[in-house]
Each structure stands twice: as C-alpha cells, then as structure tokens.
C-alpha cells in the first residue's frame, strides 16, 4: 500500500513496510551507514543513520525505522551532523586506524565517512588499544586494530554462509571479534573459507593475504550478490564487468 | 494440595496455633546485610542458650527477613504472646547490634525473666520505622521466607484464589490499570498498560518475566524482596499469568544474589507441591510454570531486551525496539517484563482493591516505593514509604540527618542512570515526574546521601567508571563515549583539565545521551549532567588556569608515549 511521507521538507511516496533507509537511498537522499548491509539483519549499532522524527524526542535509526503514513523526518540537521562527526571521530580514537599502512587505504568506508563529515582531526584522545593480528588462516588475515565492531562479518557468516564462525566476546571497550570459541582463525573448524566476511568488512580488518598497502579492492558487486542472491533466488553470479 | 479457600484457612489456622504455643518468638534477621554482620552466629547463640536454659517449649527462634535498619544490624525482634509488664505492656521488642554475647544476655533476662535489655532496644517510634508504609515489605521481618505456611498464615495466596475464582482475566488487568501502579524498575511505565498489551496479544505462547537483575551500586531493594518474601513475587507473577494468558514465567536473578536464588527456588518447589504452580492451579483450569534463570554478571541485562537475550542463552546485549517485548519477546513470542517490586505489589492490589492503592501516593504516582538509604546518614538501610513524601523527610527525619558538624550537600537517586539533587530542592515530593524534572530519576530506588566532604566530580567519575565497565560494547556512542567521558572526568578531578576539556565533556554527554541504543547509554551522562547543572563551580574550580593548548587538540603526545 503506498503511503505519503516527508523527508527534509520533501513530499514522497513509499510502500508501507519499507524502512526509511530504503526510501532515502531510492530517492537519492544521502544517509551515512556503517553497520548496515542490505541482505543482513539490522544491528542498528553504529548510530550513524539516526534521524530526527517529527513529534518524537528520540532519534531513530533509519535502517530500522519502518515508514508510516504521514511520517516526517529530517536527516541532515546541524545537530545530526555534529553527532555523526563525533561518532566517526570516536571510531578513529578507539581503534588503531593508520591509513598509511592499511590494505584498505583508498577503499575504506570509515575513511569515506571521515571525508564526507569533514573530519580533519580527532578531538578525543586516542586509546591505542593493544589488539591482535590473526594470520593463522591460510588465505585470509584479521587485524583487530582496524576493526570497528560493525558485526557485518558476524552476521554474514551466520545468516548467509550459515557457518557462524565469528562472534563477539568481551564487553565495552574490550569487546572484540572472535572466531569459533576464541580459537585462532586457522584452526576454527566451522570456517568454510568462503571469504564472505572479507567481502563485507567495511574497513581493512579482514583481508585476503598477499595484498599490501592500499591494494585491497572491496568489490561492491560481490556484496550485492551476497545480499540479493537469496531474495532473488538466483545463485549464479552475474557476469562481472 | 490447596484447592479452595478452606484449604488455605486450615494451613493458616494450624500455623497460628503452632506459633501461639510459644511464649516468646525470637525473630532473627536472616537477610544478606545482617548475615554479613554475623546474624548466623547470633541465631546459633540464641538456640544454644535457649536450650541451656531449658526454654525450648516456650521460645521459638525464627529466621526472618530484613527489618530495615541495616546499619545497626544484626537486628533481633522478640515477640511475646502476653504484654510484657517491664517493657510498658509492649508485645514486641526490637534489639539492635546483637552479637552472640548479647544474645545470651537477652535469653537470660528477657526470655527467662521477662526483663528487656533496655540498653540495646530500638524504639518503634523512631521515624525510621514509624513513617514507613509497608506494602511489598509487609512480610519482611515477620515470616520465615523459607516456609510457605508462614506466608499463607499472613494472608498469602488469598489474592490468587480471589482472582482465579471471582475475576475474569480482563477484570484483573482492569483492576491493575485502575490502581495506577507504575513499573518499579525505574522507567515508571504504567503496569496495567503493559498487562493489557500482553492480554490482547494473539499468540500460541506468551511469557511473563520478573526482572531481578538489580545492579545499581548501593541498592538492594529487589534482593530483599526476593530473599524475604519470595512467595509474594510468585503470587504476583501467577496472577499476571492468569490475567495475560501466559503459560510460562521466568524469574531472572543475578548470580551475585545466591541467597535470593536459593529462596526463590525453595518457594517455587513449595508452591508446586501445594498446587499453586503447575497444571490446574487451585484446581482451576489454569496452568503456569515458573523457573529461575541466573544472570552471568552483566549490569546491562537489567535492560529488558538484553535480559531476554540472556534468558535465551544468547550474548546479553540489547536489541532495537520496536518490536517491543510485548509484541515479540522471548523466542519471538509476546513477553511481559516487570520488576520484582512491581510484582510484589499485585497481591495487595487484588486483595485490598485498586481504590485503596490509589489512595496512597501522588496524582501521577500511586502506592509506595522501597528505597535503599546509603551514604552519610545516621540511619541507613531499607525503607518503604508512600510516594509523595519529601526528600527532606527521608533524609532528615527517617535517615536521622547527616553526622554532627557536617552539612548535607546532595542526594543521589537512581544509581548510574540518575542524578544528584542539591540540598535546596529537598522539599520536593517524590514521584516519577518531580525527580525527572530535577534532572534525576526514581530509578529502582537507590538513595545515596552526600555531605560537604564529597566531591561531586568524584561522584560523577565513579558512576561514569561504572557505566564504562558495564557498557556491552554494541553501540559506538556508549562503548567509546563512556571511555572518553571517564578520561575527561579523571583529568578534571586531577586538576589537569582545561575549559576546552569541559566543553568536550559536555559535547560528549549530549551526543551519548541522544544517540545510544539502549537506556544504559542514554542515561550514562546523567550523573555528569546533573552535577554540572547544580555544582558547575566545583568543576570550574578544578580547571587549570592555562588557556587551552593547540597541541592538545591534534594529538595526545602523552598517550602516544605510553602506546
């Protein structure tokens, strides 16, 4: 059933049951996201896509907000921009993100977000956490220093591949991604080496071995395929162009 | 098996006859606070000396629940069948700070000769006791929580029988709605509204869950209710199940409360044996089973969606709402979560009626609330007061004020999600809205009093450290924001911070409050915000005089050296 809604003073039509993010993407309204990935369950944890909803004091994540008749939202107020910029700064401050030595340099969603938000310096103190690098898998590596805990790998592995190799352990600032029961990735027997986690990682935390600085290319077509194959019941990869 | 009113009456009468044969009953506090002060040894001393004096046929020693004034424990009450001439015709004498030696003296003088040991007697006219109105704690200190007969003798399970035999489920829901009862876990959501949502939900299976994952520092209301009157919670939950159509219930208790877990499990076993849980409860066509689930030490599991995840055996972290648990909760079925204190109010509302409950409290907040008094007060412990009482009445009258020569500075309510209310606002009548208006919250009932020795920056820092350690790490604002806020507060408390840091702290508070996923993150900045609101000067006094440095903005060189 088509419904009417208003985004940033612009009257739009949408289907009931769609999320605000889907509508915004279709209409070309920019909304930053990090933990969201089409085809995976919604985590709502990065808080970047929060929007102001008229008549509600609480900000709502666009990735989970179902559009309803008469919904009126603002997606880019000064306040939201300020919050988003702080969130990106905090992401940089909490991990060890050094673009100059990262495989994903130039091909990284966190980097893109920083550029979009105009982050030129970090106002918060860097935490320099001691984190590990796991290179025990023959094909892939995991560098926790670059991890932003978006849990896309956890969800892709569980929901698409069905292996559930990845999970989250620890809490608060010590929360981290583990494979199997905190075993080295190489000895995680549940891993099928399908590389889906590497494909969905927004940063350079999960990477294929053999690539050096700025050499890793995330392939949007692969991610699209992962997300849409089940929905479209089409398990054959489209010809890559 | 209890099937009717007369079955309950028989148990009740037998129990009353049983207690009537004793001249004195020695009620020894057996709650965690007094146990840690040596109450177990006191009870053994009583038993030994009663035996030695040959008083066994006349005196009964009863392990009971919390009598409230925990700061002067272990507490022992002697209840006499006949008025005691020497103590002015009283039938009840309350002793404080009892140790095994004193127990022996009480036994020799009071129990054998009817002469109270006056030096250790607490007056029942003490405002700490006299101004209480006990609804959920009515049985605490009066019954042995490990015996279902004691509970029945005090009118227990009458409300369940009344609901099952004279009311329809909808009538029960309506009566809770009319009572005006609001959630006692902190949010203050109307309980009846929640019940109606579950009542109206169409599903094959529904669940009711009691939240006993109390975790605020210094607060132990829920622990006391679970330890001292477990059957009251079970009865409340069973009535809720009848009203809402749930077949299964869970009591979620944190693992740090082993006594509560043990007593709840005992109570469930007893209730099952008496046909008050299980199939065909009270011989009616209604079944409900109840299980205890033990937490694994995460504060965030007090948040309802994290609690449900924990019951399901998943990682205890919150998920987005909507859908709300009453729409989709445990194993995707509609689920209603109430705090244990909320459930403890139910049987009284059913028995005495919604109008009686409405007559207590303020316009918006009905009934009573249990508070755990802590901090710089002369009398600390557990009190249950009618809502609408002023903060000053609690602090100065019931709590006996702060120590001589000190000045009262502020009251912290609501634990890590709450705020500090300065002395000037103490004449506020307590209800959900008034506390919120002052920048604090009712919360689950923590009540910490601070005097002029206490630094408000340190208080804010303490609670921020707590939130940082208890953040689950799922959403970024709470995970990284609490870390940064704690570091800034630490810097301020050590007089190393600039005004620039203070501005950054306020920015972070604003962001974390409005962007966090669950209540823990959304309320984590409250202790900072409320102390900044009322005690800003204390922060400013700690600032370094030097203007903000440019280098500080770009890279923290000190931290680099450490890394």
PDB file of N, CA and C in Angstrom, chain B residues 67-121:
ATOM      1  N   UNK B  67      14.535  -6.258  58.540  1.00  0.00           N
ATOM      2  CA  UNK B  67      13.714  -5.333  59.317  1.00  0.00           C
ATOM      3  C   UNK B  67      14.053  -3.887  58.990  1.00  0.00           C
ATOM      4  N   UNK B  68      15.009  -3.672  58.129  1.00  0.00           N
ATOM      5  CA  UNK B  68      15.213  -2.334  57.569  1.00  0.00           C
ATOM      6  C   UNK B  68      16.444  -1.588  58.007  1.00  0.00           C
ATOM      7  N   UNK B  69      16.662  -1.500  59.304  1.00  0.00           N
ATOM      8  CA  UNK B  69      17.747  -0.637  59.771  1.00  0.00           C
ATOM      9  C   UNK B  69      19.085  -1.382  59.705  1.00  0.00           C
ATOM     10  N   UNK B  70      19.529  -1.617  58.472  1.00  0.00           N
ATOM     11  CA  UNK B  70      20.679  -2.496  58.256  1.00  0.00           C
ATOM     12  C   UNK B  70      21.960  -1.954  58.887  1.00  0.00           C
ATOM     13  N   UNK B  71      22.058  -0.624  59.051  1.00  0.00           N
ATOM     14  CA  UNK B  71      23.296  -0.064  59.593  1.00  0.00           C
ATOM     15  C   UNK B  71      23.490  -0.471  61.053  1.00  0.00           C
ATOM     16  N   UNK B  72      22.420  -0.908  61.727  1.00  0.00           N
ATOM     17  CA  UNK B  72      22.559  -1.282  63.125  1.00  0.00           C
ATOM     18  C   UNK B  72      22.303  -2.766  63.343  1.00  0.00           C
ATOM     19  N   UNK B  73      22.524  -3.545  62.294  1.00  0.00           N
ATOM     20  CA  UNK B  73      22.311  -4.974  62.394  1.00  0.00           C
ATOM     21  C   UNK B  73      23.430  -5.649  63.147  1.00  0.00           C
ATOM     22  N   UNK B  74      23.331  -6.935  63.436  1.00  0.00           N
ATOM     23  CA  UNK B  74      22.140  -7.752  63.228  1.00  0.00           C
ATOM     24  C   UNK B  74      20.980  -7.336  64.144  1.00  0.00           C
ATOM     25  N   UNK B  75      19.786  -7.329  63.558  1.00  0.00           N
ATOM     26  CA  UNK B  75      18.595  -6.974  64.314  1.00  0.00           C
ATOM     27  C   UNK B  75      17.877  -8.237  64.767  1.00  0.00           C
ATOM     28  N   UNK B  76      17.320  -8.177  65.973  1.00  0.00           N
ATOM     29  CA  UNK B  76      16.541  -9.289  66.503  1.00  0.00           C
ATOM     30  C   UNK B  76      15.294  -8.715  67.152  1.00  0.00           C
ATOM     31  N   UNK B  77      14.137  -9.243  66.795  1.00  0.00           N
ATOM     32  CA  UNK B  77      12.901  -8.801  67.453  1.00  0.00           C
ATOM     33  C   UNK B  77      12.387  -9.924  68.331  1.00  0.00           C
ATOM     34  N   UNK B  78      11.994  -9.595  69.553  1.00  0.00           N
ATOM     35  CA  UNK B  78      11.375 -10.593  70.431  1.00  0.00           C
ATOM     36  C   UNK B  78       9.887 -10.290  70.480  1.00  0.00           C
ATOM     37  N   UNK B  79       9.097 -11.258  70.052  1.00  0.00           N
ATOM     38  CA  UNK B  79       7.643 -11.084  70.078  1.00  0.00           C
ATOM     39  C   UNK B  79       7.070 -11.947  71.176  1.00  0.00           C
ATOM     40  N   UNK B  80       6.311 -11.321  72.039  1.00  0.00           N
ATOM     41  CA  UNK B  80       5.779 -12.061  73.176  1.00  0.00           C
ATOM     42  C   UNK B  80       4.277 -12.219  73.036  1.00  0.00           C
ATOM     43  N   UNK B  81       3.780 -13.363  73.523  1.00  0.00           N
ATOM     44  CA  UNK B  81       2.349 -13.627  73.423  1.00  0.00           C
ATOM     45  C   UNK B  81       1.596 -12.694  74.362  1.00  0.00           C
ATOM     46  N   UNK B  82       2.146 -12.510  75.546  1.00  0.00           N
ATOM     47  CA  UNK B  82       1.494 -11.663  76.529  1.00  0.00           C
ATOM     48  C   UNK B  82       2.232 -10.337  76.605  1.00  0.00           C
ATOM     49  N   UNK B  83       1.499  -9.251  76.874  1.00  0.00           N
ATOM     50  CA  UNK B  83       2.169  -7.968  77.022  1.00  0.00           C
ATOM     51  C   UNK B  83       3.218  -8.041  78.125  1.00  0.00           C
ATOM     52  N   UNK B  84       4.352  -7.448  77.865  1.00  0.00           N
ATOM     53  CA  UNK B  84       5.458  -7.527  78.801  1.00  0.00           C
ATOM     54  C   UNK B  84       5.371  -6.367  79.792  1.00  0.00           C
ATOM     55  N   UNK B  85       5.149  -6.677  81.081  1.00  0.00           N
ATOM     56  CA  UNK B  85       4.954  -5.635  82.096  1.00  0.00           C
ATOM     57  C   UNK B  85       6.163  -4.699  82.154  1.00  0.00           C
ATOM     58  N   UNK B  86       7.345  -5.297  82.213  1.00  0.00           N
ATOM     59  CA  UNK B  86       8.551  -4.482  82.405  1.00  0.00           C
ATOM     60  C   UNK B  86       8.819  -3.538  81.244  1.00  0.00           C
ATOM     61  N   UNK B  87       8.360  -3.889  80.064  1.00  0.00           N
ATOM     62  CA  UNK B  87       8.632  -3.011  78.923  1.00  0.00           C
ATOM     63  C   UNK B  87       7.415  -2.148  78.600  1.00  0.00           C
ATOM     64  N   UNK B  88       6.589  -1.913  79.587  1.00  0.00           N
ATOM     65  CA  UNK B  88       5.471  -0.996  79.390  1.00  0.00           C
ATOM     66  C   UNK B  88       4.333  -1.599  78.585  1.00  0.00           C
ATOM     67  N   UNK B  89       4.132  -2.878  78.705  1.00  0.00           N
ATOM     68  CA  UNK B  89       2.991  -3.514  78.079  1.00  0.00           C
ATOM     69  C   UNK B  89       3.145  -3.779  76.588  1.00  0.00           C
ATOM     70  N   UNK B  90       4.384  -3.717  76.110  1.00  0.00           N
ATOM     71  CA  UNK B  90       4.583  -3.987  74.688  1.00  0.00           C
ATOM     72  C   UNK B  90       4.655  -5.493  74.439  1.00  0.00           C
ATOM     73  N   UNK B  91       4.293  -5.878  73.240  1.00  0.00           N
ATOM     74  CA  UNK B  91       4.459  -7.288  72.918  1.00  0.00           C
ATOM     75  C   UNK B  91       5.652  -7.501  71.999  1.00  0.00           C
ATOM     76  N   UNK B  92       6.243  -6.399  71.522  1.00  0.00           N
ATOM     77  CA  UNK B  92       7.369  -6.567  70.608  1.00  0.00           C
ATOM     78  C   UNK B  92       8.540  -5.697  71.036  1.00  0.00           C
ATOM     79  N   UNK B  93       9.712  -6.286  71.089  1.00  0.00           N
ATOM     80  CA  UNK B  93      10.910  -5.544  71.459  1.00  0.00           C
ATOM     81  C   UNK B  93      11.954  -5.762  70.374  1.00  0.00           C
ATOM     82  N   UNK B  94      12.525  -4.666  69.853  1.00  0.00           N
ATOM     83  CA  UNK B  94      13.499  -4.790  68.780  1.00  0.00           C
ATOM     84  C   UNK B  94      14.894  -4.451  69.296  1.00  0.00           C
ATOM     85  N   UNK B  95      15.804  -5.393  69.152  1.00  0.00           N
ATOM     86  CA  UNK B  95      17.181  -5.174  69.595  1.00  0.00           C
ATOM     87  C   UNK B  95      18.078  -4.887  68.397  1.00  0.00           C
ATOM     88  N   UNK B  96      19.025  -3.954  68.589  1.00  0.00           N
ATOM     89  CA  UNK B  96      19.970  -3.678  67.504  1.00  0.00           C
ATOM     90  C   UNK B  96      21.365  -4.164  67.880  1.00  0.00           C
ATOM     91  N   UNK B  97      22.216  -4.235  66.902  1.00  0.00           N
ATOM     92  CA  UNK B  97      23.631  -4.632  67.066  1.00  0.00           C
ATOM     93  C   UNK B  97      23.792  -5.831  67.985  1.00  0.00           C
ATOM     94  N   UNK B  98      23.071  -6.888  67.704  1.00  0.00           N
ATOM     95  CA  UNK B  98      23.117  -8.068  68.561  1.00  0.00           C
ATOM     96  C   UNK B  98      24.334  -8.918  68.190  1.00  0.00           C
ATOM     97  N   UNK B  99      25.068  -9.335  69.224  1.00  0.00           N
ATOM     98  CA  UNK B  99      26.155 -10.286  69.000  1.00  0.00           C
ATOM     99  C   UNK B  99      25.876 -11.530  69.865  1.00  0.00           C
ATOM    100  N   UNK B 100      26.649 -12.583  69.727  1.00  0.00           N
ATOM    101  CA  UNK B 100      26.343 -13.806  70.468  1.00  0.00           C
ATOM    102  C   UNK B 100      26.286 -13.596  71.991  1.00  0.00           C
ATOM    103  N   UNK B 101      27.155 -12.706  72.530  1.00  0.00           N
ATOM    104  CA  UNK B 101      27.132 -12.465  73.987  1.00  0.00           C
ATOM    105  C   UNK B 101      25.813 -11.819  74.394  1.00  0.00           C
ATOM    106  N   UNK B 102      25.408 -10.811  73.585  1.00  0.00           N
ATOM    107  CA  UNK B 102      24.158 -10.133  73.899  1.00  0.00           C
ATOM    108  C   UNK B 102      22.989 -11.105  73.783  1.00  0.00           C
ATOM    109  N   UNK B 103      23.076 -11.996  72.816  1.00  0.00           N
ATOM    110  CA  UNK B 103      22.011 -12.986  72.636  1.00  0.00           C
ATOM    111  C   UNK B 103      21.823 -13.781  73.922  1.00  0.00           C
ATOM    112  N   UNK B 104      22.947 -14.123  74.537  1.00  0.00           N
ATOM    113  CA  UNK B 104      22.875 -14.891  75.777  1.00  0.00           C
ATOM    114  C   UNK B 104      22.218 -14.064  76.880  1.00  0.00           C
ATOM    115  N   UNK B 105      22.612 -12.781  76.964  1.00  0.00           N
ATOM    116  CA  UNK B 105      22.020 -11.905  77.979  1.00  0.00           C
ATOM    117  C   UNK B 105      20.515 -11.777  77.757  1.00  0.00           C
ATOM    118  N   UNK B 106      20.125 -11.540  76.484  1.00  0.00           N
ATOM    119  CA  UNK B 106      18.690 -11.404  76.184  1.00  0.00           C
ATOM    120  C   UNK B 106      17.963 -12.664  76.613  1.00  0.00           C
ATOM    121  N   UNK B 107      18.586 -13.789  76.357  1.00  0.00           N
ATOM    122  CA  UNK B 107      17.958 -15.063  76.690  1.00  0.00           C
ATOM    123  C   UNK B 107      17.744 -15.177  78.210  1.00  0.00           C
ATOM    124  N   UNK B 108      18.810 -14.839  78.956  1.00  0.00           N
ATOM    125  CA  UNK B 108      18.715 -14.982  80.407  1.00  0.00           C
ATOM    126  C   UNK B 108      17.755 -13.966  81.017  1.00  0.00           C
ATOM    127  N   UNK B 109      17.796 -12.731  80.549  1.00  0.00           N
ATOM    128  CA  UNK B 109      16.981 -11.699  81.189  1.00  0.00           C
ATOM    129  C   UNK B 109      15.588 -11.590  80.600  1.00  0.00           C
ATOM    130  N   UNK B 110      15.532 -11.432  79.267  1.00  0.00           N
ATOM    131  CA  UNK B 110      14.236 -11.175  78.641  1.00  0.00           C
ATOM    132  C   UNK B 110      13.396 -12.449  78.497  1.00  0.00           C
ATOM    133  N   UNK B 111      13.998 -13.457  77.913  1.00  0.00           N
ATOM    134  CA  UNK B 111      13.218 -14.657  77.613  1.00  0.00           C
ATOM    135  C   UNK B 111      12.893 -15.447  78.873  1.00  0.00           C
ATOM    136  N   UNK B 112      13.853 -15.516  79.806  1.00  0.00           N
ATOM    137  CA  UNK B 112      13.608 -16.304  81.016  1.00  0.00           C
ATOM    138  C   UNK B 112      12.851 -15.498  82.063  1.00  0.00           C
ATOM    139  N   UNK B 113      13.192 -14.188  82.212  1.00  0.00           N
ATOM    140  CA  UNK B 113      12.610 -13.415  83.298  1.00  0.00           C
ATOM    141  C   UNK B 113      11.719 -12.262  82.866  1.00  0.00           C
ATOM    142  N   UNK B 114      11.552 -12.107  81.564  1.00  0.00           N
ATOM    143  CA  UNK B 114      10.650 -11.060  81.104  1.00  0.00           C
ATOM    144  C   UNK B 114      11.168  -9.640  81.289  1.00  0.00           C
ATOM    145  N   UNK B 115      12.489  -9.492  81.432  1.00  0.00           N
ATOM    146  CA  UNK B 115      13.042  -8.137  81.588  1.00  0.00           C
ATOM    147  C   UNK B 115      13.862  -7.777  80.357  1.00  0.00           C
ATOM    148  N   UNK B 116      13.406  -6.760  79.622  1.00  0.00           N
ATOM    149  CA  UNK B 116      14.118  -6.406  78.395  1.00  0.00           C
ATOM    150  C   UNK B 116      15.485  -5.800  78.703  1.00  0.00           C
ATOM    151  N   UNK B 117      16.444  -6.018  77.795  1.00  0.00           N
ATOM    152  CA  UNK B 117      17.778  -5.424  77.938  1.00  0.00           C
ATOM    153  C   UNK B 117      17.711  -4.030  77.321  1.00  0.00           C
ATOM    154  N   UNK B 118      17.268  -3.065  78.138  1.00  0.00           N
ATOM    155  CA  UNK B 118      16.884  -1.743  77.621  1.00  0.00           C
ATOM    156  C   UNK B 118      17.962  -1.056  76.789  1.00  0.00           C
ATOM    157  N   UNK B 119      19.220  -1.260  77.168  1.00  0.00           N
ATOM    158  CA  UNK B 119      20.289  -0.515  76.504  1.00  0.00           C
ATOM    159  C   UNK B 119      20.351  -0.772  75.003  1.00  0.00           C
ATOM    160  N   UNK B 120      19.887  -1.917  74.599  1.00  0.00           N
ATOM    161  CA  UNK B 120      20.022  -2.278  73.187  1.00  0.00           C
ATOM    162  C   UNK B 120      18.688  -2.218  72.432  1.00  0.00           C
ATOM    163  N   UNK B 121      17.666  -1.658  73.070  1.00  0.00           N
ATOM    164  CA  UNK B 121      16.345  -1.684  72.450  1.00  0.00           C
ATOM    165  C   UNK B 121      16.152  -0.476  71.536  1.00  0.00           C
TER     166      UNK B 121
END
